[in-house]
PDB file of C-alpha atoms in Angstrom:
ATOM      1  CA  UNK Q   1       0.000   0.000   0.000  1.00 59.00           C
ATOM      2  CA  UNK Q   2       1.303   3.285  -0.617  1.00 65.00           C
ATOM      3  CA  UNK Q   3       1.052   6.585   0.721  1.00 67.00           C
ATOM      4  CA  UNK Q   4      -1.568   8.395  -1.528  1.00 64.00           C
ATOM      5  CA  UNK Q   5      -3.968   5.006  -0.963  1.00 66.00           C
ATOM      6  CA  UNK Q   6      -3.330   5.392   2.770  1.00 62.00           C
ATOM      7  CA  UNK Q   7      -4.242   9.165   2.495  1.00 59.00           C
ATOM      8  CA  UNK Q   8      -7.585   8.270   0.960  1.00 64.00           C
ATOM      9  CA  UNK Q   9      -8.355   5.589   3.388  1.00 70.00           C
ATOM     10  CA  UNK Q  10      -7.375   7.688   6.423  1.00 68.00           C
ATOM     11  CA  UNK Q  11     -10.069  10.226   4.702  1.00 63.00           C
ATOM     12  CA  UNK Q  12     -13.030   8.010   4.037  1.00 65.00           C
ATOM     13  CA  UNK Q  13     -12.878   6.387   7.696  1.00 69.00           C
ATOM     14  CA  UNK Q  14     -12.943   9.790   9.338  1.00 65.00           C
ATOM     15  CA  UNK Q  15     -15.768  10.952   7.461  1.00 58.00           C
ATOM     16  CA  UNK Q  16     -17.995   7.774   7.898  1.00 59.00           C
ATOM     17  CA  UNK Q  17     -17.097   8.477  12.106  1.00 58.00           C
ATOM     18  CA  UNK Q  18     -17.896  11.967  11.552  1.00 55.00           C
ATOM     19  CA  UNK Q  19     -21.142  10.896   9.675  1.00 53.00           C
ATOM     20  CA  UNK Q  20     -22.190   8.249  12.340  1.00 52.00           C
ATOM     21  CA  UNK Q  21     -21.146  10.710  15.194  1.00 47.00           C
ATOM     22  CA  UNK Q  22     -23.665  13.146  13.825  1.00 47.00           C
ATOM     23  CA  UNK Q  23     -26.308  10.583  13.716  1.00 48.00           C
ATOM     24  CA  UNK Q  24     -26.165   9.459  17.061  1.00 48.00           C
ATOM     25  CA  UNK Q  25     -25.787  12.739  18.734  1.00 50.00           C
ATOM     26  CA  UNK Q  26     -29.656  13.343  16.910  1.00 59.00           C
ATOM     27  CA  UNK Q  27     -28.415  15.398  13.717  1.00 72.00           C
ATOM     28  CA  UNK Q  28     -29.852  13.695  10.420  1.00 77.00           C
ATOM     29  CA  UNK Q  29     -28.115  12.769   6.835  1.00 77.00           C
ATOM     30  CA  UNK Q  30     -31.172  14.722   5.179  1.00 78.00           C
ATOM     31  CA  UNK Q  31     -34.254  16.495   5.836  1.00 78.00           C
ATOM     32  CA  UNK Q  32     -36.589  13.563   5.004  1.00 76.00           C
ATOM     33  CA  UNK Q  33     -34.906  12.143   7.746  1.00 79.00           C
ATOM     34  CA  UNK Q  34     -35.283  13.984   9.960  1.00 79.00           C
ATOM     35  CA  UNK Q  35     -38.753  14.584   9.267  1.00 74.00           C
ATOM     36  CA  UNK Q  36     -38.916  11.212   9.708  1.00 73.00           C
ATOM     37  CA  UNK Q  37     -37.218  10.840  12.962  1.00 75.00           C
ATOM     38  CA  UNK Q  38     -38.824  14.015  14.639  1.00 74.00           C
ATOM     39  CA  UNK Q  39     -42.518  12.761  13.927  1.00 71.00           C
ATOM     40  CA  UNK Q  40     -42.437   9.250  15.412  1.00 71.00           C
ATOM     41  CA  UNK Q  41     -42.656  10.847  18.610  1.00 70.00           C
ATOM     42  CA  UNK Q  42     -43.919  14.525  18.222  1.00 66.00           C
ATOM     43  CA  UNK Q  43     -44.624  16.092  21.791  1.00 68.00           C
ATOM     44  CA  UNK Q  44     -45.197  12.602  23.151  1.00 70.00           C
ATOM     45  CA  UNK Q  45     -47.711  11.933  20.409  1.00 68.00           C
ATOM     46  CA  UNK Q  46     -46.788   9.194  17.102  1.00 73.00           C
ATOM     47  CA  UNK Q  47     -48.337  11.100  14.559  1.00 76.00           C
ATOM     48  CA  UNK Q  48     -50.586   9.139  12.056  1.00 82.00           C
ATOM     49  CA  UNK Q  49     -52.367   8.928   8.938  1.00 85.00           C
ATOM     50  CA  UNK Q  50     -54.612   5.835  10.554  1.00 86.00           C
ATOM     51  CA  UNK Q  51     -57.362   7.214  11.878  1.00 84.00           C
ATOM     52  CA  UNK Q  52     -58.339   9.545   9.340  1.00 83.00           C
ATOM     53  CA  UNK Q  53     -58.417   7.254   6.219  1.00 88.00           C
ATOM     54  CA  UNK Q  54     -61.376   5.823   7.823  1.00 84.00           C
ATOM     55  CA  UNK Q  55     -63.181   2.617   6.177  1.00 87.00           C
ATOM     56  CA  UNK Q  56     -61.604   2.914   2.772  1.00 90.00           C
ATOM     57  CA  UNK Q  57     -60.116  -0.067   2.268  1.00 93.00           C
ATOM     58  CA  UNK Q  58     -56.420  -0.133   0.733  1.00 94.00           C
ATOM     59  CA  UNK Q  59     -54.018  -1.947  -0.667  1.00 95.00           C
ATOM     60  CA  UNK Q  60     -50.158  -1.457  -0.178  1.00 96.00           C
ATOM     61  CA  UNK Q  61     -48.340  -1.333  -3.934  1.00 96.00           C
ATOM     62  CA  UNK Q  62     -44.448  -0.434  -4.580  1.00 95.00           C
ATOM     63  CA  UNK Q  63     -43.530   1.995  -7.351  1.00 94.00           C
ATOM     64  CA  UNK Q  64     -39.728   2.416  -7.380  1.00 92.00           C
ATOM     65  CA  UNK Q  65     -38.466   3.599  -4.428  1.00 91.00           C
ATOM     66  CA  UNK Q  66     -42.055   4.364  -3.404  1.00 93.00           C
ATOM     67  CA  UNK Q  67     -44.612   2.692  -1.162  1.00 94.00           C
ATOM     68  CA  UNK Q  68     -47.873   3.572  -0.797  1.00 95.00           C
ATOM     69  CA  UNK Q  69     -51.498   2.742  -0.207  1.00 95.00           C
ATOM     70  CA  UNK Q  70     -54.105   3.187  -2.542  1.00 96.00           C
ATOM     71  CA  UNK Q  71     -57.634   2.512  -2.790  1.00 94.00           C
ATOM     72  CA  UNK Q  72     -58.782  -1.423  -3.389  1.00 94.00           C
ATOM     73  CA  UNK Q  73     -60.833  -1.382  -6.298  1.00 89.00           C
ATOM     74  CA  UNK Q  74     -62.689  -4.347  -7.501  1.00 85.00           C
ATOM     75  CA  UNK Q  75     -64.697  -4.708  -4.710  1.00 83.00           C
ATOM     76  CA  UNK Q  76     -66.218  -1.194  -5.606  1.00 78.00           C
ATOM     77  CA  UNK Q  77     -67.019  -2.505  -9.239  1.00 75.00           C
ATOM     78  CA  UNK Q  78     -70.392  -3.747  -9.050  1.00 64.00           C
ATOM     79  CA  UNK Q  79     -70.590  -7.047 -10.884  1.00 59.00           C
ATOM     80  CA  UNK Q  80     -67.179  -7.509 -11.300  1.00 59.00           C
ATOM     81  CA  UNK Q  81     -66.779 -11.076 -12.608  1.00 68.00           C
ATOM     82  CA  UNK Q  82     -67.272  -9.863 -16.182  1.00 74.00           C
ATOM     83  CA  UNK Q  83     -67.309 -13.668 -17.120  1.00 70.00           C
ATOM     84  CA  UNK Q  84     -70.617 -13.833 -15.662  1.00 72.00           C
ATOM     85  CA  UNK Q  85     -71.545 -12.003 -18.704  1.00 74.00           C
ATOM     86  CA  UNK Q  86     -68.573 -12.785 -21.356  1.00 74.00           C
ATOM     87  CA  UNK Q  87     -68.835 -15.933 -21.882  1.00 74.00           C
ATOM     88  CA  UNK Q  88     -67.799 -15.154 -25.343  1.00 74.00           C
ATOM     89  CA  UNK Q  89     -65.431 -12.815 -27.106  1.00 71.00           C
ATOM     90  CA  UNK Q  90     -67.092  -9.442 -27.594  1.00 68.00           C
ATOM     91  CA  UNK Q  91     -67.176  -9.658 -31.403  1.00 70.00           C
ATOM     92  CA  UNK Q  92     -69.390 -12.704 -30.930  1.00 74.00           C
ATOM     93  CA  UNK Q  93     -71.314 -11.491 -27.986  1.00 70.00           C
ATOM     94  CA  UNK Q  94     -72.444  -8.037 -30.214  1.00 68.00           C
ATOM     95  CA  UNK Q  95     -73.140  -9.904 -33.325  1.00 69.00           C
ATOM     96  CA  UNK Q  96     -76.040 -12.253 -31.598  1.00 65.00           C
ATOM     97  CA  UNK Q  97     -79.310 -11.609 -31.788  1.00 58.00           C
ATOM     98  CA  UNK Q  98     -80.933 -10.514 -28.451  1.00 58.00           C
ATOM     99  CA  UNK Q  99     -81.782  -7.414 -27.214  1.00 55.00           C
ATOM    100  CA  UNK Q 100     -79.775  -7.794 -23.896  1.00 57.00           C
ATOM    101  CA  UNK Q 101     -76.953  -5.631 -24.151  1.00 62.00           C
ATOM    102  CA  UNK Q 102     -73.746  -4.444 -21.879  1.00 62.00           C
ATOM    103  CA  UNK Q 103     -71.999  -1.673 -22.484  1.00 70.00           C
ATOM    104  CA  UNK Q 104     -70.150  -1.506 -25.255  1.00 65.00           C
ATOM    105  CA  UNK Q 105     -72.216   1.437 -26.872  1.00 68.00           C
ATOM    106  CA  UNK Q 106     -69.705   3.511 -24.288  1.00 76.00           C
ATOM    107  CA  UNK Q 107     -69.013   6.624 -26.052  1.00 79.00           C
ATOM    108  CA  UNK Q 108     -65.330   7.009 -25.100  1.00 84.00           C
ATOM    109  CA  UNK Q 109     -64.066  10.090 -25.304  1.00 85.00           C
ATOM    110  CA  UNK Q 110     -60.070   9.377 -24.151  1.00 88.00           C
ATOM    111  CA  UNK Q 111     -58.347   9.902 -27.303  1.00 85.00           C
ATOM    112  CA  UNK Q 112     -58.628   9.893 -31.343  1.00 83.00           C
ATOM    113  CA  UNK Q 113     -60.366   6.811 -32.229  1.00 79.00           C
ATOM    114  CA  UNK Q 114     -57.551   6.053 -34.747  1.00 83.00           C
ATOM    115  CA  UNK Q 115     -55.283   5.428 -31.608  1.00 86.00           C
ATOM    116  CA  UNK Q 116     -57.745   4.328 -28.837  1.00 89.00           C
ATOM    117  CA  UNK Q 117     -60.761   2.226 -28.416  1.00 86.00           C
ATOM    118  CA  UNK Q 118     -62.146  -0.475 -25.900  1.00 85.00           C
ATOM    119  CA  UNK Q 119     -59.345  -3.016 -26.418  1.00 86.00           C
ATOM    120  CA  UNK Q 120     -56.546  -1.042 -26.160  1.00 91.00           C
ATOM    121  CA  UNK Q 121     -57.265  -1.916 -22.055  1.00 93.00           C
ATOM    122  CA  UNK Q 122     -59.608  -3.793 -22.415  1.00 89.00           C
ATOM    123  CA  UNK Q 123     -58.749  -8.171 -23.241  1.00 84.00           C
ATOM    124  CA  UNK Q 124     -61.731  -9.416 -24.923  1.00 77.00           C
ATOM    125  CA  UNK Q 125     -60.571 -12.710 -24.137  1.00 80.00           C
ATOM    126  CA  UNK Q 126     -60.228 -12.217 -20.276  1.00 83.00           C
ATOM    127  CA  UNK Q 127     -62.621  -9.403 -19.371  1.00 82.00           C
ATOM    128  CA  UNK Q 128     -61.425  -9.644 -15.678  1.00 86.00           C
ATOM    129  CA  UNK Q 129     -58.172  -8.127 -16.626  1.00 90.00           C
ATOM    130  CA  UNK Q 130     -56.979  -5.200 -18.096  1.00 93.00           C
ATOM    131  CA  UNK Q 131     -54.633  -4.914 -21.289  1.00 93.00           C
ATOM    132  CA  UNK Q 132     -51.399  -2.799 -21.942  1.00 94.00           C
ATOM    133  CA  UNK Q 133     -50.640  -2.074 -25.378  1.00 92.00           C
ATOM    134  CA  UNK Q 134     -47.498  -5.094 -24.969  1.00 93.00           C
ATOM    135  CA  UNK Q 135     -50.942  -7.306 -24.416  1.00 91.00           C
ATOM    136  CA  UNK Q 136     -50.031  -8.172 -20.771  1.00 94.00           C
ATOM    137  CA  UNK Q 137     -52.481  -8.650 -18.220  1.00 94.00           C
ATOM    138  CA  UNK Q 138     -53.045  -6.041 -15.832  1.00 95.00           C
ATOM    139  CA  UNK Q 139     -55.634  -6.279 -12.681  1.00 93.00           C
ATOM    140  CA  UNK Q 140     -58.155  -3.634 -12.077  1.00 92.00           C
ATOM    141  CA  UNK Q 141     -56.368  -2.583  -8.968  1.00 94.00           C
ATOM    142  CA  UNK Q 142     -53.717  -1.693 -10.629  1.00 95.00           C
ATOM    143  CA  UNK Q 143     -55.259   0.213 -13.591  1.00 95.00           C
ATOM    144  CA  UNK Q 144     -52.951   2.920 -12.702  1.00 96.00           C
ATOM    145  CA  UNK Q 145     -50.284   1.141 -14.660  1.00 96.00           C
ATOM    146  CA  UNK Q 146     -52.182   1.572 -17.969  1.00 95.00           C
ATOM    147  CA  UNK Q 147     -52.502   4.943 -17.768  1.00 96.00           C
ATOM    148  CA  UNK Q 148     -48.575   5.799 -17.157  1.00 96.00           C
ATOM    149  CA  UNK Q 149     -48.578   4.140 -20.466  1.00 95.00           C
ATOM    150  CA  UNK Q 150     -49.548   7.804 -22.061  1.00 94.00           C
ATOM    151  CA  UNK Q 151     -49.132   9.727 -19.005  1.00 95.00           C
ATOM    152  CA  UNK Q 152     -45.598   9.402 -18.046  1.00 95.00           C
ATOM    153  CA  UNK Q 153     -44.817  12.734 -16.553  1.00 96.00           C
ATOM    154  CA  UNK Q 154     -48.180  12.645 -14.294  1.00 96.00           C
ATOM    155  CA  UNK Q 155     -47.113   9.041 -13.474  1.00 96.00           C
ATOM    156  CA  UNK Q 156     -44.018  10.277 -12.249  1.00 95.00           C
ATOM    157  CA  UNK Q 157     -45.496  13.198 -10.119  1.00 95.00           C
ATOM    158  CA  UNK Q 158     -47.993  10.944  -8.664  1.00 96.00           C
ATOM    159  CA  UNK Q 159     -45.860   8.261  -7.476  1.00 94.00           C
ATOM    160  CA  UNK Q 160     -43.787  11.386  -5.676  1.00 91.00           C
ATOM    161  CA  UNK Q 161     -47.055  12.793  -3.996  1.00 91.00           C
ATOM    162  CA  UNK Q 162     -47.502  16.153  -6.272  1.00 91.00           C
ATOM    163  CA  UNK Q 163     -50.198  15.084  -8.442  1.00 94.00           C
ATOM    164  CA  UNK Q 164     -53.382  13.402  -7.162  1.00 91.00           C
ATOM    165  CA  UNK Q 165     -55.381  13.355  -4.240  1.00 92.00           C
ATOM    166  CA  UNK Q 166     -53.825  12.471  -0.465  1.00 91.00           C
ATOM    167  CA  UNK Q 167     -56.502   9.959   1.531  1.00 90.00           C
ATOM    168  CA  UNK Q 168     -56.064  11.354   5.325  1.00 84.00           C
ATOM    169  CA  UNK Q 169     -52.920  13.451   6.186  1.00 83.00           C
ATOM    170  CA  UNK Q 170     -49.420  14.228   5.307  1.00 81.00           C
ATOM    171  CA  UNK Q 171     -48.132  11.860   8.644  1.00 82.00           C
ATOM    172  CA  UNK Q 172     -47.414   8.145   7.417  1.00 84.00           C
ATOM    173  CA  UNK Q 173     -48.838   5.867   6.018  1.00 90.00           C
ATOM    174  CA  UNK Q 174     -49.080   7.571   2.966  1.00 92.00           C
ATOM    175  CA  UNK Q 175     -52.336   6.919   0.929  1.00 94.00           C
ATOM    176  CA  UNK Q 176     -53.450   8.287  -2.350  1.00 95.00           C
ATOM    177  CA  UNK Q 177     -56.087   8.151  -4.854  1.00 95.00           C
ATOM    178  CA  UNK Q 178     -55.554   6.143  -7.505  1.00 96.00           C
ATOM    179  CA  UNK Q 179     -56.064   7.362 -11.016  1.00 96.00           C
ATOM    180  CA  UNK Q 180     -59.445   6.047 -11.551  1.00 93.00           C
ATOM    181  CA  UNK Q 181     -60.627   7.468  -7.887  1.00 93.00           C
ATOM    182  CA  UNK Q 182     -60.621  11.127  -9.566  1.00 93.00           C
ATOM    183  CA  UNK Q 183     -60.620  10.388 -13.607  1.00 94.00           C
ATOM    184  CA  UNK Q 184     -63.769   8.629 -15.643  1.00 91.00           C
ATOM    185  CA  UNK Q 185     -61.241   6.162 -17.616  1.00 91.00           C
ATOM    186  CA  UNK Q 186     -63.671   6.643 -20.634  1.00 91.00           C
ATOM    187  CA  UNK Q 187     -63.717  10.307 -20.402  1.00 91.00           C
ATOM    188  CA  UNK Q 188     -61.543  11.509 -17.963  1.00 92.00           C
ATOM    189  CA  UNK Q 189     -61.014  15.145 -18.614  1.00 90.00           C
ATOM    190  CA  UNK Q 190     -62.743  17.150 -15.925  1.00 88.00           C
ATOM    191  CA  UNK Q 191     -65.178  19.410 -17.404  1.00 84.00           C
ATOM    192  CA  UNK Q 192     -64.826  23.418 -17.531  1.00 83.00           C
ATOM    193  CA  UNK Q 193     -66.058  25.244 -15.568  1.00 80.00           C
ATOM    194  CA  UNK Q 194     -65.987  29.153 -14.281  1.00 79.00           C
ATOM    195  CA  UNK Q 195     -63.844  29.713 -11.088  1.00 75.00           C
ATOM    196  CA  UNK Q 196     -65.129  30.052  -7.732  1.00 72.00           C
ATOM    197  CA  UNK Q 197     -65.029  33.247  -5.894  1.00 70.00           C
ATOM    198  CA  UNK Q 198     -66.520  35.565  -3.312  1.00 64.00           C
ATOM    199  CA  UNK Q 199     -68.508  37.749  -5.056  1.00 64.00           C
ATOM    200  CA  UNK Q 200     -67.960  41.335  -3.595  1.00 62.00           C
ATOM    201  CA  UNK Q 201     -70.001  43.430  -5.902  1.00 64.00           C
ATOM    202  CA  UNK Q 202     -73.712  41.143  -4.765  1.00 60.00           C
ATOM    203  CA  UNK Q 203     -72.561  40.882  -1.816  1.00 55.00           C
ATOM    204  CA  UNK Q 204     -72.944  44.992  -1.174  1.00 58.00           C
ATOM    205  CA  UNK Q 205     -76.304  45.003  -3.108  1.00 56.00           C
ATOM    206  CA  UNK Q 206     -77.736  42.447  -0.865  1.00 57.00           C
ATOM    207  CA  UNK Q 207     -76.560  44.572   2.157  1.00 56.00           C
ATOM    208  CA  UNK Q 208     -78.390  47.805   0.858  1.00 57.00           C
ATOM    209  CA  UNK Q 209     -74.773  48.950  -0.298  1.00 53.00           C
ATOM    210  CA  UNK Q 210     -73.259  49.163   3.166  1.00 52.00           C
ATOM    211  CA  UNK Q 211     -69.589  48.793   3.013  1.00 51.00           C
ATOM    212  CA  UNK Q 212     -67.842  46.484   5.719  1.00 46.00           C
TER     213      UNK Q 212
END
């Protein structure tokens, strides 16, 4: 060994002391540690998400380095065992004669219908699973994965917490709405609409035009 490696040696293992030192004596590495470390016991109190996500029931999933809950969904579909009803493949099922239908007269309104219609999620061979565009089978509680598909960038932000809708608080555990929870997957732009505000101006008329 010579005396530049020792150098460098010497230099890591007094760093990692001064590192652990720090750590011990209640100083943190970063500040999602120590937001971390300072709310387990907050004033005496473990703050927690529990209490106020109330009787949704959740499911944990794993996105990268994230882990969250998010709402269980198929036992909010009503009727969910679509084989109870596709016993065929749709193209067989519309072209019969009877005047029972399901609902594939859907208008979707998603995207151009040169790039999107019912099968590009949904596998008319195995209607209790979803399609990506690869043709692997997705489950319905994980739709979310279909739609990060198109929607990388708002994938991205909700998997981080800055897009979406938090279920409870900011205090672990986390839980978030999933896409579905806040999007119609058929037409899932949100309508427009005028913004709310305080209107001043009616507000003095109804008053007889005193001023406050």
């Amino acid at each position: 060994m010579n005396r530049k490696q020792y150098v460098y040696i010497l230099v890591y293992t007094c760093l990692f002391a001064l590192f652990a030192c720090k750590q011990e004596n209640g100083e943190y590495h970063n500040l999602n540690d120590k937001i971390e470390g300072e709310s387990k016991n907050y004033h005496g109190t473990s703050l927690s998400s529990e209490t106020y996500i109330g009787d949704v029931k959740t499911i944990k999933i794993t996105e990268g380095e994230h882990t969250f809950l998010i709402p269980e969904r198929k036992s909010q579909i009503q009727s969910f065992e679509c084989i109870e009803c596709h016993t065929k493949p749709i193209d067989e099922l519309k072209s019969n004669d009877t005047k029972k239908k399901a609902h594939w007269d859907i208008s979707l309104a998603h995207a151009d219908g040169e790039v999107m219609n019912c099968i590009t999620c949904h596998n008319g061979e195995d209607m209790n699973n979803l399609n990506t565009l690869t043709g692997v089978n997705v489950d319905f509680n994980s739709s979310y994965k279909l739609c990060s598909q198109c929607h990388s960038s708002q994938f991205e932000d909700w998997k981080g917490g800055a897009h979406g809708k938090r279920i409870g608080g900011w205090a672990p555990p986390r839980a978030s709405f999933a896409c579905v929870n806040c999007h119609n997957p058929h037409d899932p732009s949100f309508k427009s609409r005028w913004p709310s505000r305080y209107n001043t101006k009616e507000s003095e008329e109804s008053d007889g035009g005193v001023e406050h």
